[in-house]
Amino acid sequence: MTNSLPIPIALSPERGLSAYLRTINAMPILSAEEETALALRYHQHHDLDAARQLVVSHLRFVARIARGFNGYGLPQADLIQEGNIGLMKAVKHYDPDRGVRLVSFAVHWVKAEIYDYVLRNWRIVKIATTKAQRKLFFNLRKSRERLGWMSEDDKTSLATRLNVDPKVVSEMEARLTSHDLPYDGAIENDDEHFTATPAGTLPDMRYNPEVIASRADQVDDRQEKLTTALERLDNRARDIIERRWLREDDKSTLHDLAAKYGVSAERIRQIEKRALAQMKNALTA
């Protein structure tokens, strides 16, 4: 439905948030009878215009909910857009026969979409992945806004209320108070201002003696295994492999080797394939 029931472009918050809010606040509020009639038209006759009227008349309600998420530093227009998706999903599932107004039914759908958007975009690194962590994230955020820096008693109280370990609350608070940094020094530094980045604090392992020695041993080991594998081939197969694979320059083609050994290019390909298989077995043994 989110694809078949688009909000008119003129009502998109991306076209100007102030104008958008003025427009949706001027939309008429539906009575309970009008709302029921439109919902029945949509569900019984697939009347998309009726569904669109239900959505448009409740956009002000979405904007009001989205304002409650301003503290996460995300664009208000994006929060509203996500909430609007939730509203459209709510209209799709709304059943007027239950005796509940659409505005009450849609709260869950609107908030669910905005919650998901906040968690996906508030930080580069996900700070909450499980259901329990997401619940803690939003409760902790509200508590910190109300209380400021949380004391140990505050953390213990919140942990008890949410039935989680106090240590988990402390870990989540540390994530909330941390800041994202570019890894590779994208921040502009000069002689007077310097900002350390993670890449600048990591040691350069290219010249570490242990790393150099380990790499040298690996190269020697591979070379020894390659030499052993070649020695197990007959002279013709070894010559074909060396000319086809081990030369830096002037590598031979199948036709070059066919002419040298007086056989067809297909025969050279078969010998090469069998030799490579033998070498693979020797190298992985």
Short mmCIF file of C-alpha atoms in Angstrom, two decimals:
data_model
loop_
_atom_site.label_atom_id
_atom_site.label_comp_id
_atom_site.label_asym_id
_atom_site.label_seq_id
_atom_site.Cartn_x
_atom_site.Cartn_y
_atom_site.Cartn_z
CA MET A 1 0.00 0.00 0.00
CA THR A 2 2.88 2.35 0.62
CA ASN A 3 3.63 2.11 -3.09
CA SER A 4 0.01 2.40 -4.34
CA LEU A 5 -1.03 5.16 -1.94
CA PRO A 6 1.54 7.95 -2.21
CA ILE A 7 1.07 11.21 -0.34
CA PRO A 8 0.61 14.06 -2.85
CA ILE A 9 3.92 15.78 -3.69
CA ALA A 10 2.48 19.10 -2.50
CA LEU A 11 2.17 17.53 0.96
CA SER A 12 5.77 16.34 1.18
CA PRO A 13 7.76 17.85 4.09
CA GLU A 14 10.86 17.77 1.86
CA ARG A 15 9.36 20.64 -0.16
CA GLY A 16 9.52 22.94 2.85
CA LEU A 17 8.69 21.98 6.41
CA SER A 18 6.98 25.23 7.42
CA ALA A 19 4.70 25.26 4.39
CA TYR A 20 3.98 21.57 4.87
CA LEU A 21 2.93 22.05 8.50
CA ARG A 22 0.69 24.99 7.60
CA THR A 23 -0.97 22.90 4.87
CA ILE A 24 -1.65 19.79 6.93
CA ASN A 25 -2.92 21.82 9.90
CA ALA A 26 -5.47 23.43 7.58
CA MET A 27 -6.85 20.03 6.52
CA PRO A 28 -10.36 19.33 7.86
CA ILE A 29 -10.68 16.87 10.75
CA LEU A 30 -12.95 13.93 9.94
CA SER A 31 -15.90 13.06 12.13
CA ALA A 32 -16.28 9.49 13.38
CA GLU A 33 -19.02 8.87 10.78
CA GLU A 34 -16.91 10.25 7.91
CA GLU A 35 -13.89 8.22 9.03
CA THR A 36 -15.93 5.00 9.18
CA ALA A 37 -17.48 5.62 5.76
CA LEU A 38 -14.08 6.23 4.13
CA ALA A 39 -12.55 3.14 5.79
CA LEU A 40 -15.41 0.96 4.54
CA ARG A 41 -15.07 2.38 1.02
CA TYR A 42 -11.40 1.50 1.02
CA HIS A 43 -11.67 -2.02 2.47
CA GLN A 44 -14.84 -3.08 0.68
CA HIS A 45 -14.32 -1.40 -2.69
CA HIS A 46 -10.54 -0.81 -2.76
CA ASP A 47 -11.21 2.91 -3.14
CA LEU A 48 -7.72 4.45 -3.00
CA ASP A 49 -9.13 7.97 -2.93
CA ALA A 50 -10.93 7.13 0.33
CA ALA A 51 -7.70 5.77 1.81
CA ARG A 52 -5.84 8.87 0.66
CA GLN A 53 -8.38 11.09 2.42
CA LEU A 54 -7.88 9.10 5.63
CA VAL A 55 -4.10 9.55 5.40
CA VAL A 56 -4.16 13.25 4.53
CA SER A 57 -6.60 14.12 7.32
CA HIS A 58 -4.28 12.54 9.91
CA LEU A 59 -0.92 13.99 8.77
CA ARG A 60 -1.02 16.63 11.52
CA PHE A 61 -1.20 13.80 14.03
CA VAL A 62 2.01 12.27 12.62
CA ALA A 63 3.84 15.61 12.75
CA ARG A 64 2.87 15.98 16.40
CA ILE A 65 4.34 12.57 17.25
CA ALA A 66 7.51 13.26 15.23
CA ARG A 67 8.20 16.39 17.32
CA GLY A 68 8.70 14.13 20.31
CA PHE A 69 11.81 12.68 18.63
CA ASN A 70 13.63 15.98 18.07
CA GLY A 71 16.25 15.16 20.73
CA TYR A 72 18.04 12.65 18.49
CA GLY A 73 19.43 15.26 16.11
CA LEU A 74 17.72 13.80 13.04
CA PRO A 75 15.96 15.95 10.40
CA GLN A 76 12.37 16.68 11.36
CA ALA A 77 11.25 16.19 7.76
CA ASP A 78 12.73 12.68 7.72
CA LEU A 79 11.04 11.78 11.00
CA ILE A 80 7.70 12.94 9.60
CA GLN A 81 8.23 10.99 6.38
CA GLU A 82 8.88 7.80 8.33
CA GLY A 83 5.85 8.44 10.51
CA ASN A 84 3.74 8.94 7.40
CA ILE A 85 4.76 5.47 6.22
CA GLY A 86 3.51 4.11 9.52
CA LEU A 87 0.23 6.00 9.06
CA MET A 88 -0.29 4.46 5.62
CA LYS A 89 0.32 1.00 7.06
CA ALA A 90 -2.19 1.76 9.81
CA VAL A 91 -4.85 2.76 7.28
CA LYS A 92 -4.25 -0.49 5.44
CA HIS A 93 -4.92 -2.55 8.59
CA TYR A 94 -7.57 -0.34 10.19
CA ASP A 95 -10.94 -2.00 10.89
CA PRO A 96 -13.66 0.53 11.79
CA ASP A 97 -15.92 -2.25 13.11
CA ARG A 98 -13.72 -2.53 16.19
CA GLY A 99 -15.09 0.75 17.49
CA VAL A 100 -11.67 2.45 17.75
CA ARG A 101 -10.84 5.74 16.02
CA LEU A 102 -8.05 5.65 13.45
CA VAL A 103 -5.94 8.13 15.41
CA SER A 104 -5.79 5.72 18.38
CA PHE A 105 -5.13 2.69 16.19
CA ALA A 106 -2.36 4.40 14.21
CA VAL A 107 -0.21 5.43 17.20
CA HIS A 108 1.60 2.09 17.30
CA TRP A 109 2.29 2.05 13.55
CA VAL A 110 3.57 5.63 13.41
CA LYS A 111 5.85 5.30 16.43
CA ALA A 112 7.17 1.91 15.26
CA GLU A 113 8.37 3.39 11.98
CA ILE A 114 9.98 6.39 13.68
CA TYR A 115 11.63 4.21 16.35
CA ASP A 116 13.13 2.02 13.64
CA TYR A 117 14.37 5.05 11.72
CA VAL A 118 16.03 6.53 14.80
CA LEU A 119 17.83 3.29 15.60
CA ARG A 120 19.02 2.90 12.01
CA ASN A 121 20.31 6.44 11.64
CA TRP A 122 21.18 7.93 15.03
CA ARG A 123 24.69 6.49 14.99
CA ILE A 124 26.98 4.96 12.36
CA VAL A 125 27.45 1.97 14.66
CA LYS A 126 24.26 0.33 15.88
CA ILE A 127 23.81 0.94 19.58
CA ALA A 128 20.76 -1.27 20.11
CA THR A 129 20.16 -4.54 18.31
CA THR A 130 17.90 -6.64 20.54
CA LYS A 131 14.34 -5.83 21.59
CA ALA A 132 15.46 -5.35 25.20
CA GLN A 133 18.27 -3.00 24.13
CA ARG A 134 15.89 -0.92 22.02
CA LYS A 135 13.49 -0.55 24.95
CA LEU A 136 16.39 0.43 27.22
CA PHE A 137 17.73 2.88 24.64
CA PHE A 138 14.57 4.95 24.45
CA ASN A 139 13.84 4.80 28.19
CA LEU A 140 17.41 5.77 29.03
CA ARG A 141 17.33 8.63 26.57
CA LYS A 142 14.17 10.04 28.17
CA SER A 143 15.58 9.58 31.69
CA ARG A 144 18.81 11.39 30.84
CA GLU A 145 16.91 14.30 29.29
CA ARG A 146 14.83 14.61 32.46
CA LEU A 147 17.54 13.99 35.06
CA GLY A 148 20.74 15.00 33.29
CA TRP A 149 23.74 12.91 34.32
CA MET A 150 22.40 9.76 35.96
CA SER A 151 23.57 8.66 39.39
CA GLU A 152 24.11 5.04 40.35
CA ASP A 153 20.77 5.08 42.17
CA ASP A 154 19.07 6.34 38.99
CA LYS A 155 20.66 3.54 36.97
CA THR A 156 19.65 0.93 39.51
CA SER A 157 16.09 2.21 39.59
CA LEU A 158 15.83 2.15 35.78
CA ALA A 159 17.37 -1.34 35.64
CA THR A 160 14.82 -2.61 38.16
CA ARG A 161 11.92 -1.03 36.26
CA LEU A 162 13.02 -2.54 32.94
CA ASN A 163 14.16 -5.85 34.48
CA VAL A 164 17.75 -5.63 33.19
CA ASP A 165 21.18 -5.79 34.82
CA PRO A 166 22.45 -2.37 36.08
CA LYS A 167 25.67 -3.08 34.19
CA VAL A 168 23.68 -3.11 30.94
CA VAL A 169 22.26 0.33 31.79
CA SER A 170 25.79 1.68 32.37
CA GLU A 171 27.02 0.23 29.07
CA MET A 172 24.10 1.73 27.16
CA GLU A 173 24.64 5.13 28.80
CA ALA A 174 28.28 5.00 27.72
CA ARG A 175 27.15 4.41 24.13
CA LEU A 176 24.73 7.33 24.34
CA THR A 177 27.39 9.74 25.61
CA SER A 178 30.07 8.65 23.12
CA HIS A 179 30.78 10.53 19.89
CA ASP A 180 31.43 9.26 16.36
CA LEU A 181 34.83 10.02 14.85
CA PRO A 182 36.08 9.56 11.27
CA TYR A 183 38.47 6.63 11.18
CA ASP A 184 41.07 7.91 8.75
CA GLY A 185 41.54 11.55 9.71
CA ALA A 186 38.92 13.21 7.51
CA ILE A 187 38.78 16.03 10.11
CA GLU A 188 40.88 19.00 8.97
CA ASN A 189 43.92 19.51 11.22
CA ASP A 190 46.45 22.35 11.20
CA ASP A 191 49.30 23.59 13.37
CA GLU A 192 46.94 25.18 15.90
CA HIS A 193 44.13 22.61 15.95
CA PHE A 194 44.54 18.87 16.08
CA THR A 195 41.92 16.17 16.50
CA ALA A 196 43.08 12.60 17.00
CA THR A 197 41.33 9.91 14.98
CA PRO A 198 41.36 6.13 15.49
CA ALA A 199 43.67 5.56 12.52
CA GLY A 200 46.24 7.90 14.04
CA THR A 201 46.42 5.96 17.29
CA LEU A 202 47.01 2.54 15.74
CA PRO A 203 50.59 1.29 15.38
CA ASP A 204 52.01 0.82 11.86
CA MET A 205 52.53 -2.94 11.70
CA ARG A 206 54.27 -2.89 8.31
CA TYR A 207 57.69 -2.52 9.93
CA ASN A 208 57.09 -4.67 12.98
CA PRO A 209 59.98 -7.23 13.09
CA GLU A 210 57.66 -10.02 14.16
CA VAL A 211 55.28 -9.32 11.27
CA ILE A 212 58.15 -9.08 8.77
CA ALA A 213 59.66 -12.37 9.97
CA SER A 214 56.28 -14.11 9.87
CA ARG A 215 55.63 -12.94 6.32
CA ALA A 216 59.09 -14.04 5.22
CA ASP A 217 58.48 -17.49 6.71
CA GLN A 218 55.16 -17.73 4.88
CA VAL A 219 56.82 -16.79 1.57
CA ASP A 220 59.60 -19.34 2.11
CA ASP A 221 57.07 -22.03 3.02
CA ARG A 222 54.98 -21.37 -0.09
CA GLN A 223 58.07 -21.37 -2.30
CA GLU A 224 59.24 -24.67 -0.82
CA LYS A 225 55.85 -26.28 -1.37
CA LEU A 226 55.71 -24.98 -4.95
CA THR A 227 59.16 -26.39 -5.70
CA THR A 228 58.19 -29.78 -4.25
CA ALA A 229 54.95 -29.82 -6.27
CA LEU A 230 56.83 -29.04 -9.49
CA GLU A 231 59.39 -31.77 -8.86
CA ARG A 232 56.60 -34.36 -8.74
CA LEU A 233 55.60 -33.56 -12.35
CA ASP A 234 57.20 -35.18 -15.39
CA ASN A 235 59.52 -33.00 -17.49
CA ARG A 236 56.94 -32.07 -20.12
CA ALA A 237 54.20 -31.16 -17.60
CA ARG A 238 56.67 -29.15 -15.51
CA ASP A 239 57.87 -27.24 -18.57
CA ILE A 240 54.28 -26.44 -19.60
CA ILE A 241 53.40 -25.13 -16.13
CA GLU A 242 56.55 -23.03 -15.91
CA ARG A 243 56.08 -21.52 -19.36
CA ARG A 244 52.33 -20.93 -18.90
CA TRP A 245 52.20 -19.78 -15.25
CA LEU A 246 55.56 -19.05 -13.67
CA ARG A 247 57.26 -16.77 -16.16
CA GLU A 248 57.10 -13.04 -15.48
CA ASP A 249 57.25 -12.15 -19.19
CA ASP A 250 56.87 -13.85 -22.55
CA LYS A 251 54.47 -16.53 -21.39
CA SER A 252 53.78 -19.30 -23.90
CA THR A 253 50.38 -19.91 -25.44
CA LEU A 254 48.79 -23.32 -25.89
CA HIS A 255 49.64 -23.14 -29.60
CA ASP A 256 53.30 -22.28 -28.87
CA LEU A 257 53.65 -25.38 -26.70
CA ALA A 258 51.67 -27.52 -29.16
CA ALA A 259 54.17 -26.62 -31.87
CA LYS A 260 57.11 -27.36 -29.55
CA TYR A 261 55.88 -30.83 -28.54
CA GLY A 262 54.20 -31.74 -31.83
CA VAL A 263 50.74 -32.26 -30.36
CA SER A 264 47.43 -30.39 -30.50
CA ALA A 265 46.63 -27.34 -28.39
CA GLU A 266 43.82 -29.36 -26.79
CA ARG A 267 46.36 -31.99 -25.72
CA ILE A 268 48.52 -29.28 -24.09
CA ARG A 269 45.42 -27.97 -22.27
CA GLN A 270 44.68 -31.46 -20.92
CA ILE A 271 48.27 -31.92 -19.69
CA GLU A 272 48.16 -28.47 -18.06
CA LYS A 273 44.85 -29.22 -16.33
CA ARG A 274 46.08 -32.53 -14.94
CA ALA A 275 49.38 -30.98 -13.79
CA LEU A 276 47.57 -28.16 -11.96
CA ALA A 277 45.35 -30.67 -10.19
CA GLN A 278 48.40 -32.65 -9.08
CA MET A 279 50.09 -29.51 -7.80
CA LYS A 280 46.95 -28.44 -5.91
CA ASN A 281 46.88 -31.77 -4.11
CA ALA A 282 50.56 -31.44 -3.21
CA LEU A 283 50.20 -27.85 -1.97
CA THR A 284 47.19 -28.62 0.25
CA ALA A 285 48.54 -31.87 1.65
#
